[in-house]
Tab-separated table of C-alpha atoms in Angstrom:
chain	number	residue	atom	x	y	z
C	1	MET	CA	-11.461	-14.847	21.696
C	2	ARG	CA	-11.642	-10.855	21.099
C	3	ARG	CA	-8.024	-11.320	21.996
C	4	ARG	CA	-7.194	-13.974	19.383
C	5	MET	CA	-8.830	-12.526	16.774
C	6	ARG	CA	-5.995	-9.595	17.302
C	7	SER	CA	-3.748	-10.837	15.772
C	8	VAL	CA	-2.502	-11.127	12.354
C	9	ARG	CA	-2.819	-14.944	11.854
C	10	ALA	CA	-5.935	-15.228	12.817
C	11	ARG	CA	-7.285	-12.974	10.879
C	12	ALA	CA	-5.217	-13.982	8.178
C	13	THR	CA	-6.668	-17.637	8.529
C	14	LEU	CA	-10.416	-16.408	8.817
C	15	ALA	CA	-10.176	-14.558	5.314
C	16	ALA	CA	-8.537	-17.108	3.782
C	17	THR	CA	-11.180	-19.653	5.177
C	18	LEU	CA	-14.332	-17.043	4.395
C	19	VAL	CA	-13.316	-16.606	0.683
C	20	VAL	CA	-12.647	-20.101	-0.083
C	21	ALA	CA	-15.503	-21.059	2.063
C	22	VAL	CA	-17.730	-18.862	-0.523
C	23	ALA	CA	-15.711	-19.434	-3.685
C	24	LEU	CA	-16.599	-23.262	-2.852
C	25	VAL	CA	-20.672	-22.562	-2.015
C	26	ALA	CA	-20.721	-20.740	-5.281
C	27	ALA	CA	-18.827	-23.293	-7.281
C	28	GLY	CA	-20.636	-26.042	-5.969
C	29	ALA	CA	-23.679	-24.434	-6.701
C	30	ALA	CA	-23.239	-23.960	-10.472
C	31	VAL	CA	-22.005	-27.506	-10.413
C	32	LEU	CA	-25.217	-28.801	-9.589
C	33	LEU	CA	-27.137	-26.618	-11.490
C	34	ALA	CA	-25.319	-27.594	-14.561
C	35	LEU	CA	-25.265	-31.216	-13.802
C	36	ARG	CA	-29.190	-30.903	-13.448
C	37	SER	CA	-29.668	-29.150	-16.024
C	38	SER	CA	-27.509	-31.555	-18.591
C	39	LEU	CA	-29.550	-34.675	-17.044
C	40	VAL	CA	-33.216	-32.561	-17.823
C	41	ASP	CA	-31.780	-32.019	-20.947
C	42	GLN	CA	-31.117	-35.805	-21.622
C	43	ALA	CA	-34.576	-37.213	-19.838
C	44	ASP	CA	-36.329	-34.146	-21.750
C	45	THR	CA	-34.095	-35.865	-25.117
C	46	GLN	CA	-35.156	-39.199	-24.155
C	47	ALA	CA	-39.200	-37.949	-23.234
C	48	ASP	CA	-39.221	-36.187	-26.730
C	49	SER	CA	-38.099	-39.148	-28.301
C	50	VAL	CA	-40.573	-41.640	-27.017
C	51	ALA	CA	-43.618	-39.687	-27.636
C	52	ARG	CA	-43.111	-38.632	-31.160
C	53	ASN	CA	-42.112	-42.504	-31.855
C	54	ALA	CA	-46.208	-42.825	-30.435
C	55	ALA	CA	-47.095	-39.755	-32.078
C	56	SER	CA	-46.074	-40.866	-35.606
C	57	ALA	CA	-47.501	-44.019	-35.098
C	58	LEU	CA	-50.981	-42.753	-34.117
C	59	SER	CA	-50.598	-40.374	-37.183
C	60	ASN	CA	-49.955	-43.348	-39.750
C	61	GLY	CA	-53.345	-45.091	-38.425
C	62	PHE	CA	-52.199	-47.144	-35.901
C	63	ALA	CA	-54.880	-48.420	-33.563
C	64	TYR	CA	-54.490	-47.757	-29.968
C	65	ASN	CA	-54.117	-51.052	-29.549
C	66	ASP	CA	-51.493	-51.346	-32.148
C	67	LEU	CA	-49.050	-49.080	-30.626
C	68	ASP	CA	-45.720	-50.617	-29.607
C	69	LEU	CA	-45.363	-48.614	-26.021
C	70	PRO	CA	-42.257	-49.314	-23.969
C	71	ASP	CA	-42.325	-50.753	-20.580
C	72	GLY	CA	-43.767	-48.170	-18.047
C	73	ASP	CA	-40.741	-48.793	-15.920
C	74	GLU	CA	-38.086	-46.857	-18.035
C	75	ASN	CA	-40.611	-44.470	-20.245
C	76	PRO	CA	-44.286	-44.337	-19.019
C	77	VAL	CA	-46.571	-43.176	-21.969
C	78	GLU	CA	-49.957	-42.212	-22.114
C	79	VAL	CA	-52.169	-40.931	-24.626
C	80	LEU	CA	-55.187	-38.500	-23.921
C	81	ASP	CA	-57.916	-36.936	-26.408
C	82	ARG	CA	-58.999	-33.240	-26.634
C	83	LYS	CA	-61.229	-33.903	-23.114
C	84	GLY	CA	-58.007	-35.608	-20.981
C	85	LYS	CA	-59.242	-39.052	-20.955
C	86	ALA	CA	-56.797	-41.703	-21.346
C	87	VAL	CA	-57.647	-43.489	-24.403
C	88	ALA	CA	-54.217	-45.500	-24.886
C	89	VAL	CA	-51.136	-46.122	-21.909
C	90	GLY	CA	-48.082	-48.009	-21.640
C	91	GLU	CA	-47.718	-51.493	-20.198
C	92	ASP	CA	-47.883	-51.557	-15.957
C	93	VAL	CA	-48.774	-47.582	-16.063
C	94	GLU	CA	-51.838	-47.074	-13.255
C	95	SER	CA	-51.830	-43.379	-13.475
C	96	MET	CA	-49.575	-40.286	-14.394
C	97	SER	CA	-49.377	-37.108	-13.319
C	98	VAL	CA	-48.306	-34.176	-15.404
C	99	SER	CA	-47.427	-30.415	-13.824
C	100	ALA	CA	-50.085	-27.951	-13.746
C	101	SER	CA	-49.177	-26.391	-16.489
C	102	ASP	CA	-49.616	-28.867	-19.346
C	103	SER	CA	-53.064	-30.187	-17.126
C	104	ALA	CA	-54.546	-26.677	-17.732
C	105	ARG	CA	-53.182	-26.839	-21.569
C	106	LEU	CA	-55.070	-29.614	-21.904
C	107	ASN	CA	-58.618	-28.244	-20.171
C	108	SER	CA	-58.133	-25.091	-22.694
C	109	ILE	CA	-57.752	-27.045	-25.474
C	110	ALA	CA	-60.581	-29.352	-24.270
C	111	ASN	CA	-62.859	-26.257	-23.270
C	112	ASP	CA	-62.117	-24.560	-26.884
C	113	ASP	CA	-63.454	-27.963	-28.656
C	114	ALA	CA	-66.475	-27.865	-26.519
C	115	GLY	CA	-67.402	-24.546	-27.643
C	116	ASP	CA	-66.621	-25.238	-31.056
C	117	LYS	CA	-68.763	-28.421	-30.863
C	118	ASP	CA	-71.692	-26.532	-29.017
C	119	GLU	CA	-71.555	-23.956	-31.544
C	120	GLY	CA	-71.342	-26.043	-34.676
C	121	VAL	CA	-68.227	-24.331	-35.592
C	122	ALA	CA	-64.781	-26.115	-37.171
C	123	ASP	CA	-61.985	-25.655	-35.405
C	124	GLU	CA	-60.282	-23.207	-37.925
C	125	GLU	CA	-57.330	-22.232	-35.342
C	126	ASP	CA	-56.235	-26.107	-35.251
C	127	PRO	CA	-52.749	-26.078	-37.311
C	128	LEU	CA	-52.940	-29.417	-37.209
C	129	GLY	CA	-54.548	-31.501	-40.768
C	130	ALA	CA	-55.446	-35.085	-40.554
C	131	GLY	CA	-52.482	-37.333	-39.828
C	132	ASP	CA	-49.788	-34.342	-39.245
C	133	ILE	CA	-47.681	-34.074	-35.986
C	134	ALA	CA	-46.979	-30.847	-33.864
C	135	ASP	CA	-43.767	-29.377	-34.437
C	136	GLU	CA	-43.584	-27.920	-30.970
C	137	THR	CA	-43.141	-29.889	-27.810
C	138	TRP	CA	-44.173	-28.878	-24.241
C	139	TYR	CA	-41.524	-30.378	-21.325
C	140	GLY	CA	-43.362	-30.613	-18.099
C	141	GLU	CA	-42.330	-32.787	-14.660
C	142	GLY	CA	-44.599	-35.083	-12.827
C	143	SER	CA	-44.940	-38.273	-11.525
C	144	ALA	CA	-46.136	-41.672	-12.551
C	145	THR	CA	-47.290	-45.234	-10.945
C	146	VAL	CA	-46.007	-47.842	-12.536
C	147	GLU	CA	-46.847	-51.396	-10.738
C	148	GLY	CA	-47.623	-50.189	-7.502
C	149	GLU	CA	-44.601	-47.639	-7.452
C	150	THR	CA	-44.856	-43.674	-7.772
C	151	ASP	CA	-41.689	-41.896	-9.092
C	152	ASP	CA	-41.007	-38.399	-10.526
C	153	TYR	CA	-40.122	-38.300	-14.050
C	154	ARG	CA	-39.645	-35.590	-16.913
C	155	PHE	CA	-42.806	-35.745	-19.454
C	156	ALA	CA	-42.649	-34.410	-23.150
C	157	GLY	CA	-46.078	-33.995	-24.540
C	158	VAL	CA	-46.927	-33.979	-28.907
C	159	ASP	CA	-50.074	-32.970	-30.398
C	160	VAL	CA	-50.706	-35.403	-32.753
C	161	VAL	CA	-53.687	-35.785	-35.156
C	162	THR	CA	-54.993	-38.865	-36.455
C	163	LYS	CA	-55.890	-39.998	-40.021
C	164	GLY	CA	-59.404	-40.079	-38.816
C	165	GLY	CA	-58.978	-36.515	-37.959
C	166	VAL	CA	-58.855	-37.322	-33.915
C	167	PRO	CA	-56.969	-34.913	-32.426
C	168	LEU	CA	-54.555	-36.727	-29.544
C	169	THR	CA	-51.926	-35.633	-27.471
C	170	VAL	CA	-49.046	-38.488	-26.754
C	171	TYR	CA	-47.485	-37.760	-22.863
C	172	ALA	CA	-43.743	-39.999	-22.206
C	173	GLY	CA	-42.367	-39.912	-19.533
C	174	ALA	CA	-38.299	-40.299	-18.643
C	175	PRO	CA	-37.266	-40.857	-15.330
C	176	LEU	CA	-35.563	-38.295	-13.102
C	177	SER	CA	-33.809	-41.156	-10.804
C	178	GLY	CA	-30.631	-41.078	-12.121
C	179	GLU	CA	-30.598	-37.108	-12.405
C	180	GLN	CA	-31.554	-36.902	-8.387
C	181	ASP	CA	-29.046	-39.969	-7.632
C	182	ALA	CA	-26.368	-38.089	-9.428
C	183	VAL	CA	-27.062	-34.611	-7.863
C	184	GLY	CA	-27.544	-36.218	-4.745
C	185	THR	CA	-24.118	-37.970	-4.385
C	186	ALA	CA	-22.673	-34.593	-6.034
C	187	LEU	CA	-24.093	-32.714	-3.004
C	188	THR	CA	-22.883	-35.425	-0.280
C	189	THR	CA	-19.362	-35.226	-1.539
C	190	MET	CA	-19.552	-31.357	-1.171
C	191	LEU	CA	-20.997	-31.904	1.598
C	192	ILE	CA	-18.472	-33.810	3.057
C	193	GLY	CA	-15.527	-32.727	1.334
C	194	LEU	CA	-16.047	-28.701	1.793
C	195	PRO	CA	-15.349	-29.064	5.481
C	196	LEU	CA	-12.524	-30.551	4.972
C	197	LEU	CA	-11.134	-28.716	2.668
C	198	LEU	CA	-12.172	-25.312	4.667
C	199	VAL	CA	-10.185	-27.501	7.623
C	200	THR	CA	-6.751	-27.943	5.347
C	201	VAL	CA	-7.076	-24.553	4.112
C	202	SER	CA	-6.927	-22.881	7.508
C	203	GLY	CA	-4.653	-24.839	8.992
C	204	VAL	CA	-2.332	-24.238	5.634
C	205	THR	CA	-2.890	-20.574	5.981
C	206	TYR	CA	-2.587	-20.478	9.747
C	207	ALA	CA	0.847	-22.103	9.396
C	208	VAL	CA	2.851	-20.166	6.662
C	209	THR	CA	1.354	-16.770	8.136
C	210	ARG	CA	2.618	-18.338	11.207
C	211	ARG	CA	6.295	-18.484	9.883
C	212	ALA	CA	5.853	-15.786	7.695
C	213	LEU	CA	5.386	-13.521	10.239
C	214	ARG	CA	7.847	-15.347	12.709
C	215	PRO	CA	10.800	-12.887	11.674
C	216	VAL	CA	8.240	-9.849	12.455
C	217	GLU	CA	8.205	-11.024	16.229
C	218	GLY	CA	11.910	-11.284	16.612
C	219	ILE	CA	11.921	-7.974	15.562
C	220	ARG	CA	9.361	-6.789	17.656
C	221	ALA	CA	11.369	-8.780	20.562
C	222	GLU	CA	14.316	-7.348	19.587
C	223	MET	CA	12.927	-3.852	19.748
C	224	ALA	CA	11.192	-4.012	22.855
C	225	ALA	CA	14.927	-5.190	24.472
C	226	ILE	CA	16.620	-2.488	22.840
C	227	THR	CA	13.881	0.029	24.347
C	228	ALA	CA	14.357	-1.460	27.780
C	229	SER	CA	18.147	-1.807	27.417
C	230	GLU	CA	18.756	1.655	25.904
C	231	ASP	CA	21.469	0.136	24.107
C	232	LEU	CA	21.096	1.851	20.375
C	233	SER	CA	24.207	-0.506	19.391
C	234	ARG	CA	22.231	-3.355	19.265
C	235	ARG	CA	20.335	-4.478	15.726
C	236	VAL	CA	17.027	-6.465	14.940
C	237	PRO	CA	18.064	-9.995	13.029
C	238	GLU	CA	17.106	-9.496	9.631
C	239	PRO	CA	15.871	-12.569	7.703
C	240	ALA	CA	17.455	-14.269	4.711
C	241	THR	CA	14.973	-13.522	2.504
C	242	HIS	CA	14.107	-11.041	0.060
C	243	ASP	CA	10.566	-9.892	0.706
C	244	GLU	CA	8.933	-6.704	2.888
C	245	ILE	CA	9.818	-7.965	6.146
C	246	ALA	CA	13.677	-8.097	5.411
C	247	ARG	CA	13.525	-5.011	3.821
C	248	LEU	CA	11.657	-3.819	7.154
C	249	ALA	CA	14.349	-5.228	9.566
C	250	ARG	CA	16.851	-3.807	7.161
C	251	THR	CA	14.979	-0.132	7.426
C	252	THR	CA	14.551	-1.023	10.918
C	253	ASN	CA	18.373	-1.398	11.312
C	254	GLU	CA	19.449	1.875	9.523
C	255	THR	CA	16.958	3.547	11.175
C	256	LEU	CA	18.530	2.098	14.661
C	257	ALA	CA	22.484	3.168	13.563
C	258	ALA	CA	20.830	6.944	12.202
C	259	LEU	CA	19.363	7.474	16.049
C	260	GLU	CA	22.483	5.994	17.725
C	261	ALA	CA	24.596	7.858	15.610
C	262	SER	CA	22.025	11.097	16.637
C	263	VAL	CA	22.564	9.983	20.071
C	264	GLU	CA	26.160	10.318	19.872
C	265	ARG	CA	26.119	13.319	18.089
C	266	GLN	CA	24.170	14.428	20.975
C	267	ARG	CA	26.752	13.571	23.836
C	268	ALA	CA	29.524	14.667	22.138
C	269	PHE	CA	27.909	18.107	21.511
C	270	VAL	CA	27.044	18.141	25.361
C	271	ALA	CA	30.061	17.206	26.694
C	272	ASP	CA	31.784	19.333	24.029
C	273	ALA	CA	29.419	22.491	25.005
C	274	SER	CA	29.884	21.676	28.595
C	275	HIS	CA	34.304	21.764	27.968
C	276	GLU	CA	33.809	25.181	26.237
C	277	LEU	CA	31.972	26.819	29.003
C	278	ARG	CA	33.561	25.791	31.513
C	279	SER	CA	36.652	27.651	30.747
C	280	PRO	CA	35.375	31.052	30.189
C	281	ILE	CA	32.705	30.570	33.174
C	282	ALA	CA	36.101	29.806	35.320
C	283	SER	CA	37.865	32.598	34.517
C	284	LEU	CA	35.286	35.016	34.724
C	285	ARG	CA	34.671	33.707	37.944
C	286	THR	CA	38.221	33.593	38.940
C	287	GLN	CA	38.862	37.326	37.968
C	288	LEU	CA	35.232	37.939	40.166
C	289	GLU	CA	36.027	36.562	43.244
C	290	VAL	CA	39.543	38.280	42.878
C	291	GLY	CA	37.860	41.883	42.225
C	292	ALA	CA	35.646	40.921	45.705
C	293	ALA	CA	38.535	40.856	47.577
C	294	HIS	CA	41.259	42.983	46.541
C	295	PRO	CA	38.998	45.862	44.277
C	296	ASP	CA	42.232	46.981	42.831
C	297	LEU	CA	43.279	44.086	41.089
C	298	LEU	CA	40.157	43.363	39.094
C	299	ASP	CA	40.587	42.952	35.338
C	300	VAL	CA	37.344	44.405	34.066
C	301	ALA	CA	38.515	44.243	30.368
C	302	GLY	CA	39.285	40.387	30.959
C	303	ALA	CA	35.920	40.035	32.542
C	304	VAL	CA	34.262	41.993	29.614
C	305	GLU	CA	35.850	39.580	27.037
C	306	ASP	CA	35.083	36.745	28.551
C	307	THR	CA	31.272	37.536	29.090
C	308	VAL	CA	31.260	38.458	25.663
C	309	ARG	CA	32.616	34.863	24.776
C	310	LEU	CA	30.223	33.560	26.614
C	311	GLN	CA	27.217	35.301	24.707
C	312	LYS	CA	29.250	34.617	21.489
C	313	LEU	CA	29.035	30.364	22.438
C	314	ALA	CA	24.939	30.568	23.883
C	315	ALA	CA	24.235	32.460	21.091
C	316	ASP	CA	25.942	29.837	18.760
C	317	LEU	CA	24.650	26.944	20.758
C	318	LEU	CA	21.313	28.232	20.536
C	319	LEU	CA	20.985	29.032	16.871
C	320	LEU	CA	22.415	24.887	16.841
C	321	ALA	CA	19.234	23.346	18.417
C	322	ARG	CA	17.277	25.678	16.505
C	323	LEU	CA	19.133	23.843	12.909
C	324	ASP	CA	18.872	20.950	14.753
C	325	ALA	CA	15.278	21.059	15.790
C	326	GLY	CA	14.738	21.600	11.730
C	327	GLU	CA	14.087	25.478	11.745
C	328	ARG	CA	12.563	26.614	8.382
C	329	PRO	CA	14.515	30.235	7.029
C	330	ALA	CA	12.641	33.008	6.371
C	331	ASP	CA	11.836	33.042	2.501
C	332	THR	CA	12.687	36.968	2.132
C	333	ARG	CA	14.393	38.103	-1.474
C	334	PHE	CA	17.364	40.164	-1.385
C	335	ASP	CA	20.359	40.973	-3.754
C	336	LEU	CA	23.268	38.661	-2.857
C	337	ALA	CA	25.904	41.483	-3.849
C	338	ALA	CA	23.799	44.758	-1.556
C	339	PHE	CA	23.794	42.256	1.093
C	340	VAL	CA	27.453	41.480	1.009
C	341	ARG	CA	28.351	45.009	0.427
C	342	ALA	CA	26.334	46.446	3.277
C	343	GLU	CA	27.337	43.863	5.526
C	344	ALA	CA	31.234	44.243	5.183
C	345	GLY	CA	31.261	47.861	4.998
C	346	GLN	CA	29.677	47.387	8.949
C	347	ARG	CA	32.520	45.462	10.268
C	348	VAL	CA	34.744	46.741	12.491
C	349	GLY	CA	38.062	45.539	14.393
C	350	ASP	CA	39.134	43.775	11.373
C	351	ARG	CA	42.813	43.774	11.394
C	352	VAL	CA	43.106	43.273	7.302
C	353	GLU	CA	40.547	45.312	5.229
C	354	VAL	CA	38.233	43.028	3.266
C	355	SER	CA	37.579	43.719	-0.120
C	356	VAL	CA	34.530	43.014	-2.371
C	357	ASP	CA	34.106	42.105	-5.633
C	358	ALA	CA	30.268	41.129	-6.490
C	359	ASP	CA	27.653	40.842	-9.645
C	360	ALA	CA	24.177	40.973	-8.895
C	361	ALA	CA	22.422	38.161	-7.608
C	362	GLU	CA	19.016	37.889	-6.018
C	363	VAL	CA	18.559	34.979	-3.546
C	364	SER	CA	15.560	34.255	-0.474
C	365	GLY	CA	16.407	32.910	2.621
C	366	SER	CA	17.057	34.319	5.841
C	367	ARG	CA	19.000	37.596	6.275
C	368	GLY	CA	19.518	37.056	9.836
C	369	GLN	CA	20.907	33.448	9.161
C	370	LEU	CA	23.228	34.432	6.034
C	371	THR	CA	24.486	37.297	7.858
C	372	ARG	CA	25.593	35.230	10.435
C	373	VAL	CA	27.470	32.724	7.767
C	374	LEU	CA	28.689	35.783	6.400
C	375	GLY	CA	30.495	36.900	9.745
C	376	ASN	CA	31.817	33.431	10.237
C	377	LEU	CA	33.541	33.126	6.975
C	378	LEU	CA	34.622	36.576	7.344
C	379	ASP	CA	36.019	36.119	10.974
C	380	ASN	CA	37.484	32.630	10.280
C	381	ALA	CA	39.602	34.641	6.814
C	382	GLN	CA	40.609	37.505	10.000
C	383	ARG	CA	42.326	34.896	11.839
C	384	HIS	CA	44.712	32.767	9.355
C	385	THR	CA	44.814	35.457	6.819
C	386	ARG	CA	48.595	37.388	6.306
C	387	SER	CA	47.894	40.231	4.571
C	388	SER	CA	43.875	40.094	1.821
C	389	VAL	CA	40.920	38.952	2.599
C	390	ALA	CA	38.453	38.782	-0.591
C	391	VAL	CA	34.589	38.228	-0.825
C	392	THR	CA	33.172	37.747	-4.494
C	393	VAL	CA	29.478	36.920	-5.665
C	394	ARG	CA	29.264	35.527	-9.114
C	395	ARG	CA	26.330	33.683	-10.720
C	396	ALA	CA	27.149	30.269	-11.604
C	397	GLY	CA	24.218	28.807	-13.787
C	398	GLU	CA	21.064	28.947	-11.275
C	399	TRP	CA	23.396	29.312	-8.147
C	400	ALA	CA	24.840	32.176	-6.623
C	401	VAL	CA	28.270	31.226	-5.834
C	402	LEU	CA	29.521	33.599	-2.683
C	403	GLY	CA	33.886	33.129	-2.038
C	404	VAL	CA	35.754	34.281	0.644
C	405	ALA	CA	39.204	33.982	0.371
C	406	ASP	CA	42.577	34.565	2.955
C	407	ASP	CA	46.377	34.403	1.887
C	408	GLY	CA	47.029	32.560	5.022
C	409	THR	CA	48.258	28.781	5.375
C	410	GLY	CA	44.996	27.296	3.977
C	411	VAL	CA	43.279	24.006	5.546
C	412	PRO	CA	44.953	20.673	3.954
C	413	ALA	CA	43.475	18.438	1.449
C	414	ALA	CA	42.716	15.694	4.486
C	415	GLU	CA	40.886	18.428	6.716
C	416	HIS	CA	38.289	19.303	3.702
C	417	GLU	CA	35.160	18.263	5.530
C	418	ARG	CA	36.246	17.507	9.112
C	419	VAL	CA	37.086	21.629	9.117
C	420	PHE	CA	32.997	21.766	8.977
C	421	GLU	CA	32.869	19.430	12.287
C	422	ARG	CA	31.378	21.288	15.545
C	423	PHE	CA	34.346	22.046	17.751
C	424	VAL	CA	36.755	21.139	15.596
C	425	ARG	CA	40.194	23.338	15.523
C	426	LEU	CA	43.030	22.429	12.976
C	427	ASP	CA	45.029	24.762	15.051
C	428	GLU	CA	45.628	22.974	18.283
C	429	ALA	CA	48.529	25.281	19.520
C	430	ARG	CA	45.911	28.498	18.662
C	431	THR	CA	44.579	29.517	22.123
C	432	ARG	CA	40.703	28.993	22.699
C	433	ASP	CA	40.822	33.026	23.022
C	434	ASP	CA	42.447	33.350	19.604
C	435	GLY	CA	40.616	30.050	17.820
C	436	GLY	CA	37.168	30.482	19.308
C	437	ALA	CA	35.078	27.217	19.714
C	438	GLY	CA	35.300	25.627	16.676
C	439	LEU	CA	31.472	26.156	15.725
C	440	GLY	CA	31.574	29.037	13.282
C	441	LEU	CA	31.610	26.672	10.193
C	442	SER	CA	29.528	24.190	11.199
C	443	ILE	CA	27.067	26.363	11.948
C	444	ALA	CA	27.561	28.355	8.421
C	445	ARG	CA	27.305	24.737	6.598
C	446	ASP	CA	24.155	23.776	8.282
C	447	VAL	CA	22.740	27.249	7.569
C	448	ALA	CA	23.857	26.733	3.638
C	449	VAL	CA	21.667	23.131	3.334
C	450	ARG	CA	18.567	24.897	5.781
C	451	HIS	CA	18.895	27.160	2.354
C	452	GLY	CA	19.093	24.101	-0.296
C	453	GLY	CA	22.655	25.566	-0.868
C	454	SER	CA	26.201	23.850	0.020
C	455	LEU	CA	29.321	25.549	1.924
C	456	THR	CA	32.371	23.860	0.721
C	457	VAL	CA	36.524	24.607	1.086
C	458	ARG	CA	39.216	24.673	-1.339
C	459	ASP	CA	42.849	26.111	-1.891
C	460	ALA	CA	42.106	30.109	-3.246
C	461	PRO	CA	44.488	31.351	-5.594
C	462	THR	CA	46.311	33.330	-3.292
C	463	GLY	CA	47.411	30.458	-1.324
C	464	GLY	CA	45.099	30.743	1.304
C	465	ALA	CA	41.471	29.125	2.192
C	466	LEU	CA	38.754	29.387	-0.159
C	467	PHE	CA	35.311	28.531	0.977
C	468	GLU	CA	32.475	28.968	-1.361
C	469	LEU	CA	28.892	29.233	-0.458
C	470	ARG	CA	26.585	27.969	-3.287
C	471	LEU	CA	23.004	29.015	-2.624
C	472	PRO	CA	19.635	29.076	-5.178
C	473	LEU	CA	18.949	31.742	-7.260
C	474	ALA	CA	15.438	33.053	-6.509
C	475	ARG	CA	12.912	31.839	-9.040
C	476	SER	CA	12.252	34.677	-11.513
C	477	THR	CA	16.375	35.650	-11.741
C	478	GLN	CA	17.147	31.815	-13.041
C	479	PRO	CA	17.924	31.694	-16.610
C	480	VAL	CA	15.646	30.080	-18.800
C-alpha cells in the first residue's frame, strides 16, 4: 500500500477526494442547518400566530370555555395561570411539556406573585394592564401528548392579562415532524450520495491523472533506454499538447541534443589531440632511437624543437580542459594599453616588428589568460603577414577593443567562424611545424568569452586579417 501511495496518480486522487469530501461535508452541514433554521422559523411563526389569537380572545373577555382553540393534532394550546396551573387546554391535548427555561420563567413569575400577595404589595413591575397582551414572545421546544401520542413541538409563549385583571400565559405549539422529516430526508440523501460522489470524483481524478501522466512515463522509459544503450542520438517522444509535459519533453530533447553535441566534441577533441600528439612523439622517438644507435647522427636541435612543440601542445590542451570545466578568470584590474606594450616589447624571434598604437583602457580579468590570447594572435599574424603586424587598443562605448592586423592573404569570408574551431588550419598545405596545432585561435575565443567579451575576424585595411578582441571596461572607467 505504501508503495502505491508513492505514485503521483494515487496521491493526486487521494488529495482530490479528501478536498471534495471536506467541502461536501461542510456544505451539507451548512445546508442542513439552514434547512432546519428555516423550518423552525416557520414553526415559530405558526405557533406565535395561534398563541396570540388565543391571547387576543382572552384579553377581549372571552371565558376559558368559550375559547376557539385549534385541534391538538395541529396546534396544541395550553393556558396557564401564574402558578403554572392549566386553566384551558386545546381539544384532545392530554399534556404539554415546555422547555426547562420556560418552566423556570413561569416558576419565577409565580414566586414573585406569591411574595407580592404575602406582603400585600401590588405587582408594580408587571407592565401589562387589564386586557393587555405582551409584545414579547418566548420560544422553546418541548413535547405534547395528544390522543395518547407524544410528539415534539415548537412552542410560543405569550403573556396576557384578562379584562378581569388575571395574568395568564398562553402556550401554543407547532409540530416539528415536518422539520424532522425534511432534515432526515436530506441527511439520508447526503449519506447515500456522498460516497457515490466521492467514488466518482476519485475515479475521474485517477483516470484524468493517469492520462495526463502517460507521456511522462513514455519520457521516463525512453530516457532509461537511452541510458542503457548510451545512444544519445535518440529522443524522447513529444506530445502534441502545449502543456507543461510537452515543454518538459522539448527541454529534455534539447538537453539530449546539447549532450550529444558535447560528447561528439569531446570525442573529436580526443581524436584530434591524439593525432596531433602522434607526430611529434613519433619524430622525437625516431630521433632518440637513431641517436642511441648512432650518437654522431643525433639531431639535438630537432629533438628540442619536437619537445617544445609537445610542451606547447600539452599546455594548450590543459588550458582548454580548464576552460571547458568552467574555470573563472581572476578579477584583476589593469590598463590594457600598458599591458599590450609590455607584452609586445618582451617578444623575441619575430620575423616582423610589431607596432603598437594604444589608448588607455582599464579592464579586469586574468592577465595570464589574456597574455595567452595576445600571444596567440601575434603568433598567428607573424605566420601569415608579409611585412607588418599592427596592434591597436581603443575604447568603443563600454568596450575596450584590441586589434591585431597583418598584411597577409587574410581569411576568406566563408571561413570567419570556422577559423575559431579547434584543430582547424585553413592552409592544409602548410606543414604542422609552421602552422601549429590549430588551437591558438580557439583558445583565444574561449578566453574572450569567459571574460564577457568576444573575438571576431574581418578584413584589415592593409589587405590581411584583422582580429578584434572586445573586453568590457572596468566599471569605474565606463562612461556615465
